[in-house]
Amino acid sequence: MTTSLTILGIESSCDDTAAAVVRGAPGAAQVLSSVVAGQTDLHAPFGGVVPEIAARAHAEKLDLCVIQALDQAGLALADVDAIAVTSGPGLIGGVLSGVMCAKGLSAGSGKPLIGVNHLAGHALTPRLTDGMAYPYLMLLVSGGHCQFLLVRGHGDFTRLGGTIDDAPGEAFDKVARLLALPQPGGPSVETEAQNGDPERFLFPRPLLDRPGCDLSFSGLKTAVLRTRDQIIAEHGGIPRQDRSDICAGFQAAVGDVLAEKTRRALAVLRDETDGPLTLAVAGGVAANQSLRQALLAVCNENDARFTAPPLALCTDNGAMIAYAGLEKFAAGERDDTSLIARPRWPLDQTSPSLIGSGKKGAKA
Ligand code: KG4
Ligand code: ZN
């Protein structure tokens, strides 16, 4: 019988301070509590995440989030088996704040410390939410991440491809800014696109002409800028219908690119396994219904299962870190006070570094 483990997870690599408690065994765990303190308002006036502001806000909120997470789980620190913390990759000030907090808690309580890769947290979430069996394909799409990962085990990841410039969430946010729509841009562009014609403006589908699963979104952003400027030059502003058509055209281009790259990534997974094929998505962009439909269609074509964790566990949170820590702890992996914070930490050490870094800092 597998022992049930109780793990406290701490996350502070970007602009969410989070703590959570997860209990169970690998592939069979549940979230006892999950507390997330966002920083959107603090960064809003600057149009992006300001690393120093983020680090300071994490330092102020971390202990409160940990106290709340333990309270909501009805536990004391003495009741947990180990403390897991994001030790990279991410904005270094934030990661350091979390690592120092976890080291202090570990030293004070005598509980073991486990450093977790933030991307592993995202990539293992389907194991927490659906008990997903290895191997599976994970597509991470957010404001800071964009990559296809073949997940074979809690420490066995192959990156099949990723963005060579911006993350898709950044592109959604930029397009919204160009069209004077509110931030975060993803939901605004999606809503606006509902009344638009996706075929009126045929935006480029970057990198489809090249083999492999790498992606690019910055050229698409520039194409939207050019179209907008042309419309403004002709009309002195952007008519409502034109704005909707641009949003629909942009969203369709992102959908086509993600769909084709997913098709290729599923072909790699098919070569890997005789078992069922599964695609899991995570990240804020995975909330987009039209992108989900595009991915679902590719999965149906390929007899693959499509799954997306609930949004609260798709975006940055402490439960995914606690769960990834649980898998490491169950495998006998431990860290100590020599644990360091790492701004860069690719999950797949054998793949070349990605060129793009995303607005929220270098990821891998
Ligand atoms: O995962 P997330 O909450 O934070 C990180 O980036 O780590 O993702 C936020 C990103 C933002 O860029 C936001 O515009 C995008 O996800 N997003 C969406 C939608 N909802 C959020 N993009 C497209 N469609 C959406 N419905
Ligand atoms: Zn993340």
GROMACS .gro file of C-alpha atoms and ligand atoms in nm:
model
  391
    1MET     CA    1   0.000   0.000   0.000
    2THR     CA    2   0.134   0.347  -0.088
    3THR     CA    3   0.168   0.583   0.206
    4SER     CA    4  -0.037   0.898   0.200
    5LEU     CA    5   0.181   1.209   0.207
    6THR     CA    6   0.086   1.563   0.307
    7ILE     CA    7   0.287   1.833   0.131
    8LEU     CA    8   0.288   2.212   0.169
    9GLY     CA    9   0.363   2.387  -0.163
   10ILE     CA   10   0.491   2.743  -0.209
   11GLU     CA   11   0.498   2.936  -0.539
   12SER     CA   12   0.636   3.285  -0.608
   13SER     CA   13   0.813   3.271  -0.945
   14CYS     CA   14   0.611   3.535  -1.125
   15ASP     CA   15   0.326   3.762  -1.016
   16ASP     CA   16   0.121   3.526  -0.799
   17THR     CA   17   0.210   3.449  -0.437
   18ALA     CA   18   0.063   3.107  -0.361
   19ALA     CA   19   0.058   2.833  -0.100
   20ALA     CA   20  -0.136   2.508  -0.088
   21VAL     CA   21  -0.161   2.174   0.087
   22VAL     CA   22  -0.195   1.852  -0.113
   23ARG     CA   23  -0.245   1.502   0.032
   24GLY     CA   24  -0.221   1.155  -0.119
   25ALA     CA   25   0.008   0.947  -0.335
   26PRO     CA   26   0.147   0.987  -0.690
   27GLY     CA   27  -0.146   0.980  -0.933
   28ALA     CA   28  -0.399   0.981  -0.647
   29ALA     CA   29  -0.379   1.304  -0.453
   30GLN     CA   30  -0.623   1.577  -0.357
   31VAL     CA   31  -0.598   1.948  -0.289
   32LEU     CA   32  -0.678   2.025   0.076
   33SER     CA   33  -0.632   2.400   0.031
   34SER     CA   34  -0.500   2.646  -0.225
   35VAL     CA   35  -0.444   3.018  -0.163
   36VAL     CA   36  -0.335   3.258  -0.439
   37ALA     CA   37  -0.261   3.628  -0.383
   38GLY     CA   38  -0.229   3.797  -0.725
   39GLN     CA   39  -0.039   4.119  -0.796
   40THR     CA   40  -0.219   4.237  -1.109
   41ASP     CA   41  -0.315   4.575  -0.960
   42LEU     CA   42   0.043   4.649  -0.849
   43HIS     CA   43   0.184   4.598  -1.198
   44ALA     CA   44  -0.107   4.739  -1.402
   45PRO     CA   45   0.026   5.098  -1.424
   46PHE     CA   46   0.353   4.969  -1.579
   47GLY     CA   47   0.202   4.754  -1.855
   48GLY     CA   48   0.395   4.443  -1.746
   49VAL     CA   49   0.538   4.267  -1.443
   50VAL     CA   50   0.804   4.477  -1.263
   51PRO     CA   51   1.045   4.226  -1.103
   52GLU     CA   52   1.137   4.440  -0.799
   53ILE     CA   53   0.775   4.516  -0.717
   54ALA     CA   54   0.691   4.146  -0.757
   55ALA     CA   55   0.972   4.033  -0.524
   56ARG     CA   56   0.872   4.283  -0.255
   57ALA     CA   57   0.506   4.185  -0.274
   58HIS     CA   58   0.596   3.814  -0.249
   59ALA     CA   59   0.809   3.880   0.060
   60GLU     CA   60   0.512   4.059   0.220
   61LYS     CA   61   0.251   3.794   0.135
   62LEU     CA   62   0.429   3.458   0.154
   63ASP     CA   63   0.390   3.394   0.527
   64LEU     CA   64   0.025   3.503   0.519
   65CYS     CA   65  -0.049   3.267   0.229
   66VAL     CA   66   0.121   2.977   0.410
   67ILE     CA   67  -0.077   3.045   0.731
   68GLN     CA   68  -0.403   3.062   0.533
   69ALA     CA   69  -0.328   2.745   0.337
   70LEU     CA   70  -0.256   2.550   0.656
   71ASP     CA   71  -0.565   2.698   0.828
   72GLN     CA   72  -0.794   2.610   0.539
   73ALA     CA   73  -0.657   2.256   0.538
   74GLY     CA   74  -0.717   2.239   0.916
   75LEU     CA   75  -0.352   2.154   0.973
   76ALA     CA   76  -0.045   2.284   1.154
   77LEU     CA   77   0.302   2.288   1.003
   78ALA     CA   78   0.385   1.991   1.226
   79ASP     CA   79   0.125   1.785   1.033
   80VAL     CA   80   0.292   1.809   0.692
   81ASP     CA   81   0.551   1.559   0.569
   82ALA     CA   82   0.754   1.804   0.362
   83ILE     CA   83   0.772   2.158   0.226
   84ALA     CA   84   0.793   2.198  -0.154
   85VAL     CA   85   0.890   2.529  -0.309
   86THR     CA   86   0.940   2.662  -0.662
   87SER     CA   87   1.316   2.703  -0.689
   88GLY     CA   88   1.310   2.812  -1.055
   89PRO     CA   89   1.273   2.908  -1.333
   90GLY     CA   90   1.127   3.258  -1.299
   91LEU     CA   91   1.194   3.612  -1.186
   92ILE     CA   92   1.487   3.566  -0.953
   93GLY     CA   93   1.373   3.803  -0.675
   94GLY     CA   94   1.041   3.623  -0.645
   95VAL     CA   95   1.193   3.276  -0.659
   96LEU     CA   96   1.445   3.379  -0.390
   97SER     CA   97   1.165   3.508  -0.165
   98GLY     CA   98   0.989   3.172  -0.184
   99VAL     CA   99   1.303   2.966  -0.138
  100MET     CA  100   1.411   3.170   0.168
  101CYS     CA  101   1.062   3.138   0.318
  102ALA     CA  102   1.062   2.759   0.264
  103LYS     CA  103   1.414   2.722   0.405
  104GLY     CA  104   1.310   2.914   0.716
  105LEU     CA  105   1.001   2.697   0.762
  106SER     CA  106   1.206   2.382   0.707
  107ALA     CA  107   1.482   2.486   0.947
  108GLY     CA  108   1.228   2.590   1.214
  109SER     CA  109   1.010   2.279   1.188
  110GLY     CA  110   1.265   2.015   1.091
  111LYS     CA  111   1.047   1.922   0.791
  112PRO     CA  112   1.228   1.815   0.472
  113LEU     CA  113   1.264   2.070   0.191
  114ILE     CA  114   1.201   1.991  -0.178
  115GLY     CA  115   1.291   2.231  -0.461
  116VAL     CA  116   1.045   2.207  -0.751
  117ASN     CA  117   1.077   2.323  -1.111
  118HIS     CA  118   0.782   2.556  -1.182
  119LEU     CA  119   0.733   2.405  -1.528
  120ALA     CA  120   0.724   2.055  -1.377
  121GLY     CA  121   0.444   2.184  -1.153
  122HIS     CA  122   0.239   2.278  -1.461
  123ALA     CA  123   0.335   1.965  -1.649
  124LEU     CA  124   0.235   1.727  -1.366
  125THR     CA  125  -0.100   1.896  -1.290
  126PRO     CA  126  -0.299   1.640  -1.498
  127ARG     CA  127  -0.166   1.372  -1.259
  128LEU     CA  128  -0.315   1.570  -0.969
  129THR     CA  129  -0.648   1.652  -1.132
  130ASP     CA  130  -0.709   1.339  -1.343
  131GLY     CA  131  -0.461   1.080  -1.214
  132MET     CA  132  -0.321   1.080  -1.569
  133ALA     CA  133  -0.090   0.787  -1.652
  134TYR     CA  134   0.251   0.850  -1.810
  135PRO     CA  135   0.334   0.918  -2.091
  136TYR     CA  136   0.123   1.211  -2.209
  137LEU     CA  137   0.164   1.530  -2.406
  138MET     CA  138   0.142   1.866  -2.230
  139LEU     CA  139   0.091   2.198  -2.407
  140LEU     CA  140   0.170   2.492  -2.180
  141VAL     CA  141   0.024   2.817  -2.313
  142SER     CA  142   0.022   3.127  -2.094
  143GLY     CA  143   0.159   3.480  -2.070
  144GLY     CA  144   0.499   3.339  -1.977
  145HIS     CA  145   0.515   2.989  -2.122
  146CYS     CA  146   0.468   2.816  -2.452
  147GLN     CA  147   0.599   2.467  -2.501
  148PHE     CA  148   0.510   2.110  -2.589
  149LEU     CA  149   0.639   1.859  -2.335
  150LEU     CA  150   0.640   1.484  -2.358
  151VAL     CA  151   0.593   1.379  -1.995
  152ARG     CA  152   0.724   1.030  -1.919
  153GLY     CA  153   0.778   1.058  -1.544
  154HIS     CA  154   0.798   1.316  -1.265
  155GLY     CA  155   1.155   1.397  -1.369
  156ASP     CA  156   1.148   1.279  -1.728
  157PHE     CA  157   1.044   1.546  -1.977
  158THR     CA  158   1.127   1.598  -2.342
  159ARG     CA  159   1.056   1.939  -2.491
  160LEU     CA  160   0.927   1.880  -2.840
  161GLY     CA  161   0.914   2.249  -2.924
  162GLY     CA  162   0.840   2.592  -2.787
  163THR     CA  163   0.810   2.957  -2.883
  164ILE     CA  164   1.116   3.117  -3.032
  165ASP     CA  165   0.996   3.465  -2.931
  166ASP     CA  166   0.677   3.560  -2.743
  167ALA     CA  167   0.434   3.349  -2.545
  168PRO     CA  168   0.080   3.340  -2.694
  169GLY     CA  169  -0.069   3.519  -2.391
  170GLU     CA  170   0.170   3.808  -2.456
  171ALA     CA  171   0.046   3.824  -2.814
  172PHE     CA  172  -0.319   3.833  -2.697
  173ASP     CA  173  -0.230   4.108  -2.449
  174LYS     CA  174  -0.044   4.310  -2.714
  175VAL     CA  175  -0.326   4.278  -2.967
  176ALA     CA  176  -0.572   4.399  -2.703
  177ARG     CA  177  -0.348   4.698  -2.631
  178LEU     CA  178  -0.321   4.779  -3.003
  179LEU     CA  179  -0.700   4.779  -3.028
  180ALA     CA  180  -0.759   4.968  -2.699
  181LEU     CA  181  -0.926   4.666  -2.538
  182PRO     CA  182  -0.889   4.607  -2.161
  183GLN     CA  183  -0.619   4.388  -2.003
  184PRO     CA  184  -0.571   4.099  -1.960
  185GLY     CA  185  -0.604   4.087  -2.336
  186GLY     CA  186  -0.696   3.721  -2.384
  187PRO     CA  187  -1.055   3.737  -2.258
  188SER     CA  188  -1.114   4.078  -2.426
  189VAL     CA  189  -0.991   3.957  -2.764
  190GLU     CA  190  -1.194   3.637  -2.730
  191THR     CA  191  -1.515   3.829  -2.653
  192GLU     CA  192  -1.457   4.077  -2.935
  193ALA     CA  193  -1.381   3.793  -3.179
  194GLN     CA  194  -1.727   3.645  -3.123
  195ASN     CA  195  -1.877   3.911  -3.354
  196GLY     CA  196  -1.594   3.899  -3.604
  197ASP     CA  197  -1.524   3.734  -3.938
  198PRO     CA  198  -1.211   3.518  -3.898
  199GLU     CA  199  -1.150   3.512  -4.273
  200ARG     CA  200  -1.157   3.883  -4.355
  201PHE     CA  201  -0.798   3.948  -4.245
  202LEU     CA  202  -0.576   3.653  -4.326
  203PHE     CA  203  -0.291   3.689  -4.080
  204PRO     CA  204   0.029   3.479  -4.117
  205ARG     CA  205   0.059   3.130  -3.966
  206PRO     CA  206   0.423   3.155  -3.848
  207LEU     CA  207   0.662   2.857  -3.873
  208LEU     CA  208   0.408   2.622  -4.034
  209ASP     CA  209   0.645   2.601  -4.330
  210ARG     CA  210   0.920   2.459  -4.107
  211PRO     CA  211   0.927   2.107  -3.966
  212GLY     CA  212   0.901   2.046  -3.594
  213CYS     CA  213   0.696   2.187  -3.308
  214ASP     CA  214   0.855   2.530  -3.250
  215LEU     CA  215   0.621   2.828  -3.251
  216SER     CA  216   0.647   3.203  -3.306
  217PHE     CA  217   0.399   3.478  -3.228
  218SER     CA  218   0.583   3.805  -3.270
  219GLY     CA  219   0.534   3.831  -3.650
  220LEU     CA  220   0.163   3.776  -3.602
  221LYS     CA  221   0.156   4.064  -3.357
  222THR     CA  222   0.332   4.288  -3.607
  223ALA     CA  223   0.087   4.187  -3.882
  224VAL     CA  224  -0.200   4.296  -3.655
  225LEU     CA  225  -0.023   4.628  -3.592
  226ARG     CA  226   0.013   4.692  -3.968
  227THR     CA  227  -0.351   4.609  -4.038
  228ARG     CA  228  -0.464   4.835  -3.755
  229ASP     CA  229  -0.249   5.125  -3.882
  230GLN     CA  230  -0.385   5.082  -4.233
  231ILE     CA  231  -0.743   5.097  -4.105
  232ILE     CA  232  -0.667   5.405  -3.895
  233ALA     CA  233  -0.505   5.574  -4.196
  234GLU     CA  234  -0.820   5.507  -4.403
  235HIS     CA  235  -1.090   5.579  -4.146
  236GLY     CA  236  -0.923   5.799  -3.884
  237GLY     CA  237  -1.004   5.532  -3.624
  238ILE     CA  238  -1.098   5.167  -3.596
  239PRO     CA  239  -1.464   5.090  -3.673
  240ARG     CA  240  -1.616   4.839  -3.430
  241GLN     CA  241  -1.666   4.570  -3.694
  242ASP     CA  242  -1.304   4.600  -3.810
  243ARG     CA  243  -1.186   4.554  -3.453
  244SER     CA  244  -1.395   4.238  -3.417
  245ASP     CA  245  -1.271   4.105  -3.752
  246ILE     CA  246  -0.907   4.165  -3.651
  247CYS     CA  247  -0.962   3.981  -3.320
  248ALA     CA  248  -1.132   3.689  -3.496
  249GLY     CA  249  -0.859   3.673  -3.763
  250PHE     CA  250  -0.581   3.683  -3.502
  251GLN     CA  251  -0.745   3.416  -3.287
  252ALA     CA  252  -0.796   3.194  -3.592
  253ALA     CA  253  -0.426   3.227  -3.681
  254VAL     CA  254  -0.318   3.129  -3.326
  255GLY     CA  255  -0.565   2.839  -3.336
  256ASP     CA  256  -0.436   2.710  -3.672
  257VAL     CA  257  -0.074   2.727  -3.557
  258LEU     CA  258  -0.140   2.553  -3.224
  259ALA     CA  259  -0.353   2.289  -3.399
  260GLU     CA  260  -0.090   2.199  -3.660
  261LYS     CA  261   0.195   2.191  -3.406
  262THR     CA  262  -0.022   1.975  -3.177
  263ARG     CA  263  -0.082   1.736  -3.468
  264ARG     CA  264   0.296   1.699  -3.505
  265ALA     CA  265   0.354   1.660  -3.131
  266LEU     CA  266   0.085   1.388  -3.112
  267ALA     CA  267   0.265   1.203  -3.392
  268VAL     CA  268   0.579   1.197  -3.172
  269LEU     CA  269   0.375   1.066  -2.877
  270ARG     CA  270   0.222   0.798  -3.103
  271ASP     CA  271   0.574   0.673  -3.185
  272GLU     CA  272   0.647   0.660  -2.812
  273THR     CA  273   0.357   0.454  -2.683
  274ASP     CA  274   0.114   0.175  -2.772
  275GLY     CA  275  -0.122   0.307  -2.505
  276PRO     CA  276  -0.390   0.576  -2.538
  277LEU     CA  277  -0.279   0.920  -2.659
  278THR     CA  278  -0.354   1.212  -2.431
  279LEU     CA  279  -0.307   1.586  -2.473
  280ALA     CA  280  -0.330   1.802  -2.162
  281VAL     CA  281  -0.324   2.182  -2.176
  282ALA     CA  282  -0.239   2.431  -1.902
  283GLY     CA  283  -0.186   2.806  -1.873
  284GLY     CA  284  -0.422   3.103  -1.893
  285VAL     CA  285  -0.453   3.088  -2.273
  286ALA     CA  286  -0.603   2.738  -2.237
  287ALA     CA  287  -0.917   2.918  -2.113
  288ASN     CA  288  -0.989   3.030  -2.471
  289GLN     CA  289  -1.289   2.837  -2.602
  290SER     CA  290  -1.206   2.869  -2.970
  291LEU     CA  291  -0.848   2.747  -2.912
  292ARG     CA  292  -0.985   2.458  -2.704
  293GLN     CA  293  -1.219   2.365  -2.989
  294ALA     CA  294  -0.927   2.370  -3.234
  295LEU     CA  295  -0.720   2.142  -3.007
  296LEU     CA  296  -1.015   1.914  -2.938
  297ALA     CA  297  -1.069   1.871  -3.314
  298VAL     CA  298  -0.704   1.766  -3.358
  299CYS     CA  299  -0.740   1.519  -3.070
  300ASN     CA  300  -1.057   1.373  -3.224
  301GLU     CA  301  -0.878   1.333  -3.559
  302ASN     CA  302  -0.604   1.140  -3.380
  303ASP     CA  303  -0.816   0.931  -3.141
  304ALA     CA  304  -0.648   1.118  -2.859
  305ARG     CA  305  -0.801   1.224  -2.529
  306PHE     CA  306  -0.808   1.598  -2.455
  307THR     CA  307  -0.798   1.727  -2.101
  308ALA     CA  308  -0.762   2.065  -1.936
  309PRO     CA  309  -0.734   2.107  -1.558
  310PRO     CA  310  -0.979   2.353  -1.398
  311LEU     CA  311  -0.859   2.709  -1.465
  312ALA     CA  312  -0.750   2.771  -1.104
  313LEU     CA  313  -0.503   2.484  -1.140
  314CYS     CA  314  -0.407   2.577  -1.500
  315THR     CA  315  -0.270   2.915  -1.395
  316ASP     CA  316   0.008   2.964  -1.137
  317ASN     CA  317  -0.080   2.810  -0.799
  318GLY     CA  318   0.076   2.638  -0.499
  319ALA     CA  319  -0.109   2.306  -0.538
  320MET     CA  320   0.084   2.213  -0.852
  321ILE     CA  321   0.410   2.277  -0.666
  322ALA     CA  322   0.294   2.074  -0.365
  323TYR     CA  323   0.192   1.789  -0.599
  324ALA     CA  324   0.521   1.791  -0.797
  325GLY     CA  325   0.697   1.793  -0.458
  326LEU     CA  326   0.485   1.495  -0.352
  327GLU     CA  327   0.601   1.293  -0.653
  328LYS     CA  328   0.966   1.383  -0.581
  329PHE     CA  329   0.933   1.309  -0.209
  330ALA     CA  330   0.764   0.972  -0.279
  331ALA     CA  331   1.064   0.889  -0.501
  332GLY     CA  332   1.302   0.967  -0.213
  333GLU     CA  333   1.424   1.302  -0.350
  334ARG     CA  334   1.511   1.569  -0.091
  335ASP     CA  335   1.692   1.903  -0.083
  336ASP     CA  336   1.856   2.086   0.204
  337THR     CA  337   1.957   2.440   0.294
  338SER     CA  338   2.201   2.445   0.001
  339LEU     CA  339   1.896   2.468  -0.234
  340ILE     CA  340   1.945   2.758  -0.474
  341ALA     CA  341   1.703   2.980  -0.668
  342ARG     CA  342   1.748   2.941  -1.043
  343PRO     CA  343   1.630   3.206  -1.293
  344ARG     CA  344   1.669   2.953  -1.577
  345TRP     CA  345   1.603   2.584  -1.537
  346PRO     CA  346   1.500   2.396  -1.850
  347LEU     CA  347   1.299   2.084  -1.774
  348ASP     CA  348   1.464   1.908  -2.061
  349GLN     CA  349   1.839   1.953  -2.019
  350THR     CA  350   1.907   1.797  -2.359
  351SER     CA  351   1.707   2.046  -2.570
  352PRO     CA  352   1.872   2.371  -2.679
  353SER     CA  353   1.766   2.683  -2.485
  354LEU     CA  354   1.464   2.869  -2.614
  355ILE     CA  355   1.545   3.212  -2.749
  356GLY     CA  356   1.224   3.379  -2.634
  357SER     CA  357   1.182   3.468  -2.272
  358GLY     CA  358   0.828   3.602  -2.238
  359LYS     CA  359   0.729   3.923  -2.061
  360LYS     CA  360   0.731   3.753  -1.725
  361GLY     CA  361   1.098   3.662  -1.739
  362ALA     CA  362   1.313   3.386  -1.874
  363LYS     CA  363   1.150   3.051  -1.835
  364ALA     CA  364   1.364   2.782  -1.989
  365KG4     O1  365  -0.124   3.133  -1.685
  365KG4     P1  366  -0.153   3.278  -1.666
  365KG4     O2  367  -0.263   3.319  -1.574
  365KG4     O3  368  -0.027   3.355  -1.616
  365KG4     C1  369   0.100   3.341  -1.667
  365KG4     O4  370   0.123   3.392  -1.777
  365KG4     O5  371   0.184   3.277  -1.599
  365KG4     O6  372  -0.181   3.334  -1.812
  365KG4     C2  373  -0.215   3.468  -1.832
  365KG4     C3  374  -0.227   3.490  -1.982
  365KG4     C4  375  -0.252   3.636  -2.017
  365KG4     O7  376  -0.162   3.674  -2.119
  365KG4     C5  377  -0.397   3.635  -2.065
  365KG4     O8  378  -0.425   3.734  -2.163
  365KG4     C6  379  -0.411   3.497  -2.122
  365KG4     O9  380  -0.338   3.413  -2.033
  365KG4     N1  381  -0.551   3.456  -2.125
  365KG4     C7  382  -0.617   3.425  -2.240
  365KG4     C8  383  -0.752   3.400  -2.204
  365KG4     N2  384  -0.763   3.413  -2.066
  365KG4     C9  385  -0.639   3.447  -2.021
  365KG4     N3  386  -0.574   3.421  -2.367
  365KG4    C10  387  -0.665   3.389  -2.461
  365KG4     N4  388  -0.795   3.366  -2.435
  365KG4    C11  389  -0.843   3.370  -2.309
  365KG4     N5  390  -0.973   3.349  -2.284
  366ZN      ZN  391   0.342   2.930  -1.472
   0.00000   0.00000   0.00000
